[in-house]
Coordinates of C-alpha atoms and ligand atoms in Angstrom, one line a residue:
M1 CA 0.0 0.0 0.0
A2 CA 2.6 2.4 1.0
G3 CA 4.6 4.0 -1.8
A4 CA 2.0 3.4 -4.5
K5 CA 0.5 6.9 -4.3
P6 CA 1.8 9.8 -2.2
T7 CA -0.7 10.5 0.6
E8 CA -1.4 14.0 1.8
Q9 CA 0.9 13.4 4.7
S10 CA 3.8 12.1 2.7
R11 CA 3.4 15.0 0.3
H12 CA 3.5 17.3 3.3
M13 CA 6.7 15.5 4.6
D14 CA 8.3 16.0 1.2
R15 CA 7.6 19.7 1.3
A16 CA 8.9 20.0 4.8
R17 CA 12.0 18.1 3.9
Y18 CA 12.7 20.3 0.9
T19 CA 12.2 23.3 3.0
A20 CA 14.6 21.9 5.6
F21 CA 17.2 21.4 2.9
A22 CA 16.7 24.9 1.7
F23 CA 17.3 26.2 5.1
T24 CA 20.7 24.6 5.3
A25 CA 21.8 27.2 2.7
A26 CA 19.5 30.1 3.6
D27 CA 17.9 32.0 6.4
I28 CA 14.8 33.3 4.5
L29 CA 13.0 31.7 1.6
L30 CA 10.7 33.8 -0.6
E31 CA 8.5 33.0 -3.6
L32 CA 7.6 35.8 -5.9
D33 CA 4.9 36.1 -8.5
A34 CA 5.4 37.6 -12.0
A35 CA 4.9 41.1 -10.5
A36 CA 7.6 40.5 -7.9
V37 CA 5.0 40.4 -5.1
I38 CA 5.9 37.9 -2.3
R39 CA 3.5 34.9 -2.3
F40 CA 5.3 32.7 0.2
A41 CA 7.8 33.5 3.0
A42 CA 9.5 31.3 5.5
G43 CA 12.3 31.6 8.0
P44 CA 13.1 33.7 11.1
T45 CA 11.9 36.9 9.4
V46 CA 10.8 38.4 12.7
D47 CA 14.3 38.2 14.2
L48 CA 16.0 39.3 11.0
I49 CA 13.8 42.1 9.6
G50 CA 11.1 42.5 12.2
R51 CA 8.2 41.1 10.2
E52 CA 6.0 38.0 10.4
P53 CA 6.2 35.7 7.3
D54 CA 2.5 36.1 6.9
H55 CA 2.8 39.9 6.8
L56 CA 5.3 39.6 4.1
V57 CA 2.9 37.8 1.8
G58 CA 1.4 40.3 -0.5
T59 CA 4.3 42.8 -0.2
P60 CA 6.2 43.7 -3.3
L61 CA 9.8 42.6 -2.9
F62 CA 11.2 45.9 -4.0
D63 CA 9.4 47.7 -1.2
L64 CA 11.7 45.9 1.2
I65 CA 15.0 46.4 -0.6
A66 CA 17.0 49.5 0.2
A67 CA 17.0 52.2 -2.4
E68 CA 20.6 51.9 -3.5
D69 CA 20.1 48.2 -4.3
K70 CA 16.7 48.3 -6.0
D71 CA 17.8 49.0 -9.5
Y72 CA 20.6 46.6 -9.5
S73 CA 18.7 43.7 -8.0
R74 CA 15.7 44.3 -10.3
R75 CA 18.0 44.0 -13.3
L76 CA 19.6 40.8 -12.0
L77 CA 16.3 39.2 -11.2
D78 CA 14.8 40.2 -14.6
A79 CA 17.7 38.3 -16.2
V80 CA 17.0 35.0 -14.3
T81 CA 15.7 32.4 -16.8
D82 CA 14.9 28.7 -16.5
S83 CA 18.5 27.9 -17.2
D84 CA 20.3 30.9 -15.8
R85 CA 20.1 31.6 -12.1
A86 CA 21.5 34.5 -10.2
D87 CA 23.7 33.9 -7.2
M88 CA 25.3 35.9 -4.5
M89 CA 23.7 39.2 -5.0
L90 CA 24.3 41.4 -2.1
I91 CA 21.2 43.4 -1.0
R92 CA 20.1 45.4 2.0
I93 CA 16.7 45.1 3.6
G94 CA 15.4 47.8 6.0
D95 CA 14.1 46.5 9.3
R96 CA 11.4 48.1 11.4
R97 CA 14.0 50.3 13.2
G98 CA 15.4 51.7 10.0
R99 CA 18.6 49.7 10.1
K100 CA 19.7 48.1 6.8
I101 CA 20.4 44.4 7.2
R102 CA 22.7 42.9 4.5
F103 CA 21.8 39.6 2.8
V104 CA 23.3 37.5 0.2
M105 CA 20.5 36.5 -2.2
S106 CA 20.2 33.8 -4.8
A107 CA 17.4 33.4 -7.3
R108 CA 16.2 30.6 -9.6
R109 CA 13.2 29.5 -11.5
V110 CA 11.7 26.0 -11.6
P111 CA 10.0 25.1 -14.9
E112 CA 7.1 23.4 -13.1
F113 CA 6.2 26.6 -11.4
G114 CA 5.9 28.9 -14.4
D115 CA 6.6 32.5 -13.8
R116 CA 7.3 32.1 -10.1
L117 CA 10.7 33.1 -8.8
F118 CA 12.3 31.5 -5.8
L119 CA 14.7 33.4 -3.6
A120 CA 17.0 32.2 -0.8
L121 CA 18.4 34.9 1.4
S122 CA 21.2 34.5 4.0
R123 CA 22.4 37.1 6.4
A124 CA 25.8 38.4 5.1
K125 CA 28.6 37.9 7.4
P126 CA 30.0 41.1 8.7
N127 CA 33.5 42.0 7.6
A128 CA 35.6 45.2 7.6
A129 CA 35.4 45.8 3.9
G130 CA 31.6 45.2 4.1
D131 CA 31.4 47.8 6.8
L132 CA 33.3 50.3 4.7
A133 CA 31.1 49.6 1.7
R134 CA 28.0 50.1 3.8
A135 CA 29.1 53.5 5.0
A136 CA 30.7 54.4 1.7
E137 CA 29.9 57.3 -0.5
R138 CA 28.2 56.3 -3.7
D139 CA 27.7 57.9 -7.1
P140 CA 24.1 58.9 -6.9
E141 CA 23.4 57.9 -10.5
S142 CA 25.0 54.5 -10.7
G143 CA 24.8 53.6 -7.0
L144 CA 28.4 52.4 -7.3
L145 CA 31.2 53.4 -5.0
V146 CA 33.0 56.7 -5.6
R147 CA 36.8 56.7 -6.2
D148 CA 37.9 57.3 -2.6
A149 CA 35.5 54.7 -1.2
F150 CA 36.7 52.2 -3.8
V151 CA 40.3 52.8 -2.9
A152 CA 39.5 52.3 0.8
I153 CA 37.9 49.0 0.2
A154 CA 40.7 47.9 -2.1
G155 CA 43.1 48.8 0.7
E156 CA 41.1 46.7 3.1
K157 CA 41.1 43.8 0.8
L158 CA 44.8 44.1 0.2
R159 CA 45.3 43.9 4.0
T160 CA 43.0 41.1 4.8
G161 CA 43.3 39.1 1.6
S162 CA 47.1 38.9 1.8
A163 CA 46.9 38.1 5.5
L164 CA 44.7 35.1 4.7
G165 CA 46.9 34.0 1.9
N166 CA 44.0 34.5 -0.5
P167 CA 44.5 37.8 -2.4
C168 CA 41.7 39.2 -4.5
R169 CA 42.1 40.7 -7.9
M170 CA 41.2 44.2 -9.1
T171 CA 40.2 44.8 -12.6
L172 CA 39.8 48.3 -14.1
L173 CA 37.6 48.8 -17.1
G174 CA 37.6 51.8 -19.3
F175 CA 34.9 52.3 -22.0
D176 CA 36.0 54.5 -24.8
G177 CA 33.4 55.7 -27.2
I178 CA 30.5 56.1 -24.7
D179 CA 30.5 59.9 -25.2
R180 CA 30.0 59.3 -28.9
L181 CA 26.9 57.1 -28.0
R182 CA 25.6 59.8 -25.8
G183 CA 25.7 62.2 -28.7
H184 CA 23.6 59.8 -30.8
Y185 CA 21.1 58.4 -28.3
G186 CA 21.0 60.7 -25.4
D187 CA 21.8 60.0 -21.7
D188 CA 18.8 57.7 -21.1
G189 CA 19.7 55.0 -23.7
V190 CA 23.3 54.9 -22.6
G191 CA 22.2 55.1 -18.9
T192 CA 20.3 51.8 -19.3
V193 CA 23.3 50.0 -20.7
L194 CA 25.5 51.4 -18.0
A195 CA 23.1 50.4 -15.3
E196 CA 23.0 46.9 -16.6
L197 CA 26.8 46.9 -16.6
G198 CA 27.0 48.2 -13.1
A199 CA 24.6 45.4 -12.0
A200 CA 26.5 42.7 -13.8
L201 CA 29.8 43.9 -12.3
R202 CA 28.3 44.0 -8.8
A203 CA 27.1 40.5 -9.2
R204 CA 30.6 39.4 -10.0
S205 CA 32.4 41.4 -7.3
I206 CA 33.5 40.3 -3.8
D207 CA 30.7 40.9 -1.3
G208 CA 28.4 41.8 -4.2
D209 CA 29.3 45.4 -3.6
S210 CA 32.9 46.1 -4.5
V211 CA 32.5 48.1 -7.7
G212 CA 33.6 51.7 -8.1
H213 CA 32.6 54.2 -10.7
L214 CA 36.0 55.9 -10.9
G215 CA 35.8 58.4 -13.7
A216 CA 33.3 59.3 -16.4
D217 CA 33.6 55.9 -18.1
V218 CA 35.9 54.0 -15.9
Y219 CA 34.9 51.3 -13.5
G220 CA 36.8 49.2 -11.0
V221 CA 35.8 45.8 -9.7
I222 CA 37.4 43.8 -6.9
H223 CA 36.7 40.1 -7.5
A224 CA 37.8 36.6 -6.7
R225 CA 41.2 35.6 -8.1
D226 CA 40.0 33.2 -10.7
L227 CA 37.0 35.1 -12.1
G228 CA 37.4 36.3 -15.6
L229 CA 35.7 39.5 -16.7
D230 CA 36.0 38.7 -20.4
G231 CA 32.3 37.9 -20.5
V232 CA 31.5 41.4 -19.2
R233 CA 33.7 42.9 -21.8
R234 CA 32.3 41.0 -24.7
W235 CA 28.8 41.7 -23.4
L236 CA 29.3 45.4 -23.5
E237 CA 30.8 45.3 -26.9
T238 CA 27.8 43.5 -28.2
Q239 CA 25.4 45.7 -26.3
S240 CA 26.9 48.8 -27.8
R241 CA 27.1 47.5 -31.4
P242 CA 23.5 48.3 -32.5
L243 CA 23.7 51.6 -30.7
A244 CA 26.9 52.7 -32.3
R245 CA 26.0 51.7 -35.9
G246 CA 28.7 49.2 -36.2
E247 CA 31.2 51.2 -34.1
P248 CA 31.3 49.3 -30.9
V249 CA 32.5 50.8 -27.7
T250 CA 36.1 49.6 -27.1
V251 CA 36.9 48.4 -23.7
R252 CA 40.3 48.6 -22.2
S253 CA 41.1 46.8 -19.0
V254 CA 43.8 45.9 -16.7
S255 CA 43.8 43.4 -13.9
F256 CA 46.2 42.8 -11.1
E257 CA 46.4 41.0 -7.8
L258 CA 45.8 42.9 -4.6
N259 CA 49.0 42.0 -2.9
P260 CA 51.4 44.3 -1.2
G261 CA 54.5 42.5 -2.7
G262 CA 57.6 43.8 -1.0
L263 CA 56.0 47.1 0.0
S264 CA 54.5 48.2 3.3
E265 CA 50.7 48.0 3.1
A266 CA 50.4 51.8 3.3
D267 CA 52.8 52.2 0.3
A268 CA 51.0 49.4 -1.7
I269 CA 47.7 51.2 -1.2
R270 CA 49.2 54.4 -2.4
A271 CA 50.6 52.7 -5.5
L272 CA 47.2 51.2 -6.1
A273 CA 45.5 54.6 -5.9
Y274 CA 48.1 56.1 -8.2
T275 CA 47.6 53.3 -10.8
I276 CA 43.8 53.8 -10.7
D277 CA 44.2 57.5 -11.4
Q278 CA 46.7 56.9 -14.2
F279 CA 44.3 54.4 -15.7
S280 CA 41.4 56.8 -15.4
A281 CA 43.4 59.6 -17.0
A282 CA 44.6 57.5 -19.9
D283 CA 42.6 58.0 -23.1
G284 CA 41.3 55.6 -25.7
T285 CA 44.4 55.8 -27.9
L286 CA 45.7 52.9 -25.8
R287 CA 44.5 49.5 -26.8
L288 CA 43.7 46.5 -24.8
G289 CA 46.6 44.1 -25.2
S290 CA 49.3 46.7 -24.9
L291 CA 47.6 48.3 -22.0
V292 CA 47.4 45.2 -19.9
E293 CA 51.1 44.9 -20.1
S294 CA 51.8 48.6 -19.9
H295 CA 49.7 48.9 -16.8
Q296 CA 51.3 46.0 -15.1
A297 CA 54.6 47.6 -16.1
M298 CA 53.3 50.9 -14.9
L299 CA 52.4 49.5 -11.5
D300 CA 55.9 47.9 -11.3
A301 CA 57.5 51.1 -12.3
T302 CA 55.5 53.0 -9.7
L303 CA 56.6 50.6 -7.1
G304 CA 60.2 51.0 -8.2
R305 CA 60.0 54.8 -8.2
M306 CA 58.3 54.7 -4.8
S307 CA 61.1 52.7 -3.2
D308 CA 63.7 54.9 -4.9
F309 CA 62.0 58.0 -3.5
R310 CA 61.6 56.4 -0.1
S311 CA 65.3 55.5 0.1
A312 CA 66.4 58.9 -1.2
V313 CA 64.3 60.5 1.6
S314 CA 65.4 58.2 4.3
A315 CA 69.1 58.2 3.3
G316 CA 68.9 62.0 2.7
S317 CA 70.5 61.4 -0.7
F318 CA 68.9 64.5 -2.2
Q319 CA 70.4 67.9 -2.3
V320 CA 69.1 71.2 -1.0
V321 CA 69.8 74.4 -2.9
F322 CA 69.0 78.0 -1.8
Q323 CA 67.7 80.8 -3.9
P324 CA 67.6 84.4 -2.6
I325 CA 64.5 86.5 -2.3
V326 CA 65.5 90.2 -2.5
D327 CA 63.9 93.4 -1.4
L328 CA 63.3 95.2 -4.7
N329 CA 64.0 98.6 -3.2
S330 CA 67.1 98.1 -1.0
L331 CA 68.3 95.0 -3.0
E332 CA 69.1 93.3 0.3
V333 CA 68.4 89.6 0.6
H334 CA 65.4 89.0 2.9
H335 CA 65.4 85.2 2.9
H336 CA 66.2 82.2 0.8
E337 CA 63.9 79.5 -0.6
A338 CA 65.0 76.0 -0.1
L339 CA 64.5 73.8 -3.2
A340 CA 65.2 70.1 -3.6
R341 CA 67.5 68.5 -6.2
F342 CA 67.6 64.8 -6.9
A343 CA 71.0 63.6 -7.9
D344 CA 70.4 60.8 -10.4
H345 CA 67.3 62.4 -11.9
E346 CA 67.3 63.4 -15.6
A347 CA 66.2 67.0 -16.4
A348 CA 69.2 68.6 -14.7
G349 CA 68.0 67.4 -11.3
S350 CA 64.8 69.5 -11.4
A351 CA 62.6 68.7 -8.5
D352 CA 59.4 69.1 -10.4
A353 CA 58.8 65.6 -11.6
M354 CA 59.8 64.0 -8.3
I355 CA 57.8 66.4 -6.2
T356 CA 54.7 65.9 -8.4
F357 CA 55.1 62.2 -8.1
A358 CA 55.5 62.4 -4.3
E359 CA 52.3 64.5 -4.2
E360 CA 50.3 62.1 -6.3
I361 CA 51.4 59.1 -4.5
G362 CA 50.9 60.6 -1.0
M363 CA 54.5 60.7 0.1
I364 CA 55.0 64.5 0.1
A365 CA 54.5 65.0 3.8
E366 CA 57.4 62.7 4.7
F367 CA 59.5 64.6 2.1
D368 CA 58.5 68.0 3.5
L369 CA 59.6 66.9 6.9
A370 CA 62.9 65.6 5.6
M371 CA 63.4 69.0 3.9
C372 CA 62.8 70.8 7.2
R373 CA 65.4 68.6 8.9
R374 CA 68.0 69.3 6.2
V375 CA 67.3 73.0 6.2
A376 CA 67.4 73.3 10.0
M377 CA 70.8 71.5 10.0
A378 CA 72.2 73.9 7.4
M379 CA 71.0 76.8 9.4
A380 CA 72.4 75.5 12.6
A381 CA 75.8 75.1 10.9
H382 CA 75.9 78.9 10.9
G383 CA 77.3 79.6 14.3
G384 CA 74.9 77.4 16.2
G385 CA 72.0 79.1 14.5
V386 CA 72.6 82.5 16.0
G387 CA 71.9 85.1 13.3
A388 CA 71.0 82.3 10.9
P389 CA 69.7 83.6 7.6
M390 CA 66.0 83.1 7.1
V391 CA 65.0 80.2 4.9
A392 CA 61.6 79.3 3.5
V393 CA 60.8 75.6 3.2
N394 CA 58.0 74.5 0.8
L395 CA 55.1 72.9 2.6
S396 CA 52.5 71.1 0.5
A397 CA 48.9 71.8 1.2
R398 CA 48.5 68.0 1.6
S399 CA 51.0 68.0 4.4
L400 CA 49.3 70.9 6.0
M401 CA 46.0 69.1 6.1
S402 CA 47.5 65.9 7.5
F403 CA 46.9 65.9 11.2
H404 CA 49.5 63.2 11.7
F405 CA 52.2 65.1 9.8
M406 CA 51.5 68.4 11.5
A407 CA 51.8 66.8 14.9
R408 CA 55.3 65.5 13.9
L409 CA 56.3 68.8 12.4
R410 CA 55.3 70.8 15.4
A411 CA 57.1 68.4 17.7
Y412 CA 60.2 68.7 15.6
L413 CA 60.1 72.5 15.4
A414 CA 59.5 72.8 19.2
D415 CA 62.9 71.0 19.8
L416 CA 64.9 73.3 17.6
P417 CA 67.1 76.0 19.1
A418 CA 65.0 79.2 19.2
P419 CA 67.2 81.2 16.6
V420 CA 66.9 78.4 14.1
R421 CA 63.2 78.0 14.7
Q422 CA 62.5 81.7 14.2
A423 CA 64.5 81.8 11.0
L424 CA 62.4 79.0 9.5
M425 CA 59.6 80.2 7.2
F426 CA 57.1 78.1 5.2
E427 CA 55.9 78.5 1.6
L428 CA 52.5 76.9 1.3
T429 CA 52.3 75.2 -2.1
E430 CA 49.9 73.1 -4.1
T431 CA 47.0 74.9 -2.5
Y432 CA 44.5 73.9 -5.2
D433 CA 44.0 70.8 -3.1
L434 CA 42.7 72.7 -0.1
A435 CA 39.0 71.9 0.4
D436 CA 38.6 73.5 3.7
L437 CA 40.2 77.0 3.9
D438 CA 39.0 77.6 7.5
A439 CA 40.7 74.4 8.7
A440 CA 43.9 75.3 6.7
N441 CA 43.9 78.7 8.2
A442 CA 43.7 77.3 11.7
V443 CA 46.8 75.2 11.1
L444 CA 48.7 78.1 9.6
Q445 CA 47.9 80.3 12.6
Q446 CA 49.5 77.7 14.9
L447 CA 52.7 77.9 12.9
R448 CA 52.6 81.7 12.9
A449 CA 52.0 81.7 16.7
A450 CA 55.2 79.6 17.0
G451 CA 57.1 82.4 15.2
H452 CA 57.2 81.2 11.6
L453 CA 56.5 83.6 8.7
I454 CA 54.2 82.1 6.1
C455 CA 54.2 82.7 2.4
L456 CA 51.3 81.7 0.1
D457 CA 53.0 80.3 -3.0
D458 CA 51.8 80.2 -6.6
F459 CA 49.3 82.9 -6.2
G460 CA 47.1 83.2 -9.4
V461 CA 47.7 79.6 -10.5
G462 CA 44.6 77.4 -10.9
A463 CA 42.2 77.8 -8.1
T464 CA 44.5 79.9 -5.9
N465 CA 42.2 82.9 -6.1
L466 CA 41.1 85.9 -4.1
D467 CA 39.2 83.6 -1.7
Y468 CA 42.6 82.3 -0.5
L469 CA 43.7 85.9 0.3
R470 CA 40.4 86.5 2.2
Q471 CA 40.5 83.3 4.3
L472 CA 44.2 82.5 4.8
E473 CA 46.1 84.9 7.1
V474 CA 49.7 84.9 5.9
D475 CA 52.7 87.2 5.8
F476 CA 53.8 87.0 2.2
V477 CA 52.1 86.3 -1.1
K478 CA 54.2 84.9 -3.9
I479 CA 52.9 85.8 -7.3
D480 CA 53.3 83.1 -9.9
G481 CA 55.9 83.5 -12.6
A482 CA 53.2 83.4 -15.4
Y483 CA 51.8 86.8 -14.1
V484 CA 55.3 88.3 -13.9
Q485 CA 55.8 87.3 -17.6
S486 CA 52.5 88.8 -18.7
A487 CA 53.3 92.0 -16.7
R488 CA 56.5 92.3 -18.7
E489 CA 54.5 92.1 -21.9
G490 CA 52.7 95.3 -20.8
G491 CA 49.0 96.1 -21.1
R492 CA 46.6 94.4 -18.7
G493 CA 49.4 92.3 -17.2
A494 CA 51.0 95.4 -15.7
A495 CA 47.7 96.8 -14.5
F496 CA 46.9 93.5 -12.9
M497 CA 50.2 93.5 -11.1
K498 CA 49.6 97.0 -9.8
G499 CA 46.1 96.2 -8.6
L500 CA 47.3 93.0 -6.8
A501 CA 50.2 94.9 -5.1
R502 CA 47.7 97.5 -3.9
L503 CA 45.2 94.9 -2.6
C504 CA 48.0 93.0 -0.8
A505 CA 49.3 96.2 0.8
D506 CA 45.8 97.0 2.0
L507 CA 45.5 93.5 3.5
G508 CA 48.9 94.0 5.3
L509 CA 50.6 91.4 3.1
R510 CA 54.1 91.6 1.6
T511 CA 54.4 90.5 -2.0
V512 CA 57.1 88.5 -3.8
A513 CA 57.3 88.1 -7.6
E514 CA 59.1 85.1 -8.9
M515 CA 61.0 84.4 -12.2
V516 CA 62.6 87.8 -12.3
E517 CA 65.2 87.3 -15.0
D518 CA 66.1 90.8 -16.1
Q519 CA 66.5 94.4 -14.8
T520 CA 63.5 95.7 -16.9
T521 CA 61.2 93.3 -15.1
A522 CA 62.6 94.2 -11.7
D523 CA 62.1 97.9 -12.4
L524 CA 58.6 97.3 -13.6
L525 CA 57.7 95.2 -10.5
R526 CA 59.1 97.8 -8.1
A527 CA 57.1 100.5 -9.9
A528 CA 54.0 98.4 -9.6
G529 CA 54.5 98.3 -5.8
I530 CA 55.7 94.7 -5.5
G531 CA 58.0 94.5 -2.5
Y532 CA 60.3 91.5 -3.2
G533 CA 61.7 89.5 -6.1
Q534 CA 63.2 86.1 -6.8
G535 CA 64.8 84.9 -10.0
F536 CA 68.0 84.4 -12.0
L537 CA 68.6 88.2 -12.0
F538 CA 69.3 88.1 -8.2
G539 CA 70.7 84.6 -8.0
R540 CA 70.3 81.0 -9.1
P541 CA 69.6 78.3 -6.6
E542 CA 73.0 77.5 -4.9
L543 CA 74.2 74.7 -2.7
E544 CA 75.7 77.0 0.0
L545 CA 73.6 79.1 2.3
P546 CA 75.5 82.4 2.4
R547 CA 77.0 83.4 5.8
P548 CA 75.2 86.3 7.3
Ligands
C2E1 P1 58.4 76.8 -7.0 O1 58.3 76.7 -5.5 O2 57.6 77.8 -7.7 O3 60.0 77.1 -7.2 C1 60.5 77.9 -8.2 C2 61.1 77.2 -9.3 O4 61.4 78.1 -10.3 C3 62.3 76.4 -9.0 O5 62.4 75.3 -9.8 C4 63.4 77.4 -9.4 O6 64.6 76.7 -9.6 C5 62.9 78.0 -10.6 N1 63.4 79.4 -10.8 C6 63.8 80.2 -9.9 N2 64.1 81.4 -10.5 C7 63.9 81.3 -11.8 C8 64.0 82.2 -12.9 O7 64.4 83.3 -12.8 N3 63.6 81.7 -14.1 C9 63.2 80.4 -14.3 N4 62.9 80.0 -15.5 N5 63.1 79.6 -13.3 C10 63.4 80.0 -12.0 P2 62.5 73.8 -9.2 O8 63.6 73.9 -8.2 O9 62.7 72.9 -10.3 O10 61.2 73.6 -8.5 C11 60.0 73.3 -9.1 C12 58.9 73.2 -8.2 O11 59.1 72.0 -7.4 C13 58.8 74.3 -7.1 O12 58.2 75.4 -7.7 C14 58.1 73.6 -6.0 O13 56.7 73.7 -6.3 C15 58.5 72.2 -6.1 N6 59.6 72.0 -5.1 C16 60.9 72.1 -5.2 N7 61.5 71.8 -4.0 C17 60.5 71.4 -3.2 C18 60.5 71.0 -1.8 O14 61.5 70.9 -1.1 N8 59.3 70.7 -1.3 C19 58.1 70.9 -2.0 N9 57.0 70.6 -1.4 N10 58.1 71.3 -3.2 C20 59.3 71.6 -3.8
CA2 CA1 57.9 77.6 -3.7
CA3 CA1 55.9 79.0 -8.5

């Protein structure tokens, strides 16, 4: 009798058994109808999201899912077919107290149940990268991570993945030609393709959420070591083909392991950020194959340059030269500017390339501190610092805004003999990076209170505008060489110089003009009311600091 025909009871047992199996892999089971309304719910939903399973029935799934995950999960669920399931989507569901609980969700169809969709949700295990991702800033349009958040998560993965002996990979994808598509089809058509792409990338990424939208058409994905993204690349190329009338979008990509190699973690993270920026800045003239190699080479070269720079800084194997800043009326030297020279660097030892590199890679603060040490030593060599000539050291805005660096700098300055300390000035450079002028001013005032004169460098360049003069209380303003040149050419340049000199005088600021190469320029600047000059006319940068 038994076994011939399933009884109600045995059928019930089967269902219970299947459900039990399902719960070995999931916390919550949901069944959706064609309109994505929940038709069946089971599991500890009260504990996890504060709702009874019965109350979930009749609720549209997307009412539960957090705003930033709606679009992406909808796209992935729409793509689930009888043969193609979706796995490991990361989604957030709001509970009754407004907290967002993270789940890993899988979806599949079963042919016998027609248009029903079956979902299994498991509570995502908390991890540090996940916490970062949860708090991270997102691009409002794509819902993907912004560059800084992406770098932070990559850094976290680099730390933990290598510690566990299981490094992830990072792949950067750049789509060239999307702008052309926008021209043809408007933002909406292109937006749809990009949203699909974002969803596809998230589904392939670690934690379902490690995708960054890094530049206009540049994306980054952190993924498992063995996952190929070729499929994504091919998919986008096909997607774009009909749109572009036979001119598909070209995709360039580069992939590397998140592994600190021989570097400290902090340096490896800087190298990573630098490589991301280089990739984002590169244009479509680079093609796939060569780029993969050239970016790996670029990363290697970056690492090499970093360790060169680091050893130059720690061994002190760079030189310091001093260039006079002269009173345009009395022709007396007021102070010197300290400039760095790197011995085995091409371009006649010019500091520019090295300094720019150090800025971009985030090593400038260490370098600025090393410069201070070297300059203070040179000053102290002059009779124990008594009557030491005044020297201005360049201080990058990035260093100024690093709390950690400023604490070290202040501690270092406090230990200097008073005459050396008081003869040390600072030139604030690279100020276009300053986001918060009030905060910058507060730090500057601490330095001034300790007896240091401050010069605002590069005035007139980029964003260094009148707002800086209004909000930063300094002693000197150095007018950029480009303005000096245009003043020499007469007309508006000269009028501008005069107006600037007047404004600075009214604000109680002294003015320095740089790149003064001939007497005519010096005369013109003096007549315009500029107080000080620097340039080859008065002296080239020299190794020796003249004795007072
Ligand atoms: P800057 O601070 O504007 O420095 C002035 C640059 O102009 C120096 O180039 C100097 O050698 C050059 N110069 C001086 N007088 C004349 C002139 O009459 N004509 C011409 N054509 N050039 C003149 P340098 O040393 O190559 O420095 C380039 C930049 O690198 C500096 O611009 C500064 O932003 C940065 N830098 C140099 N040393 C340091 C440093 O120790 N720390 C930091 N943070 N930045 C530095
Ligand atoms: Ca300077
Ligand atoms: Ca300058």
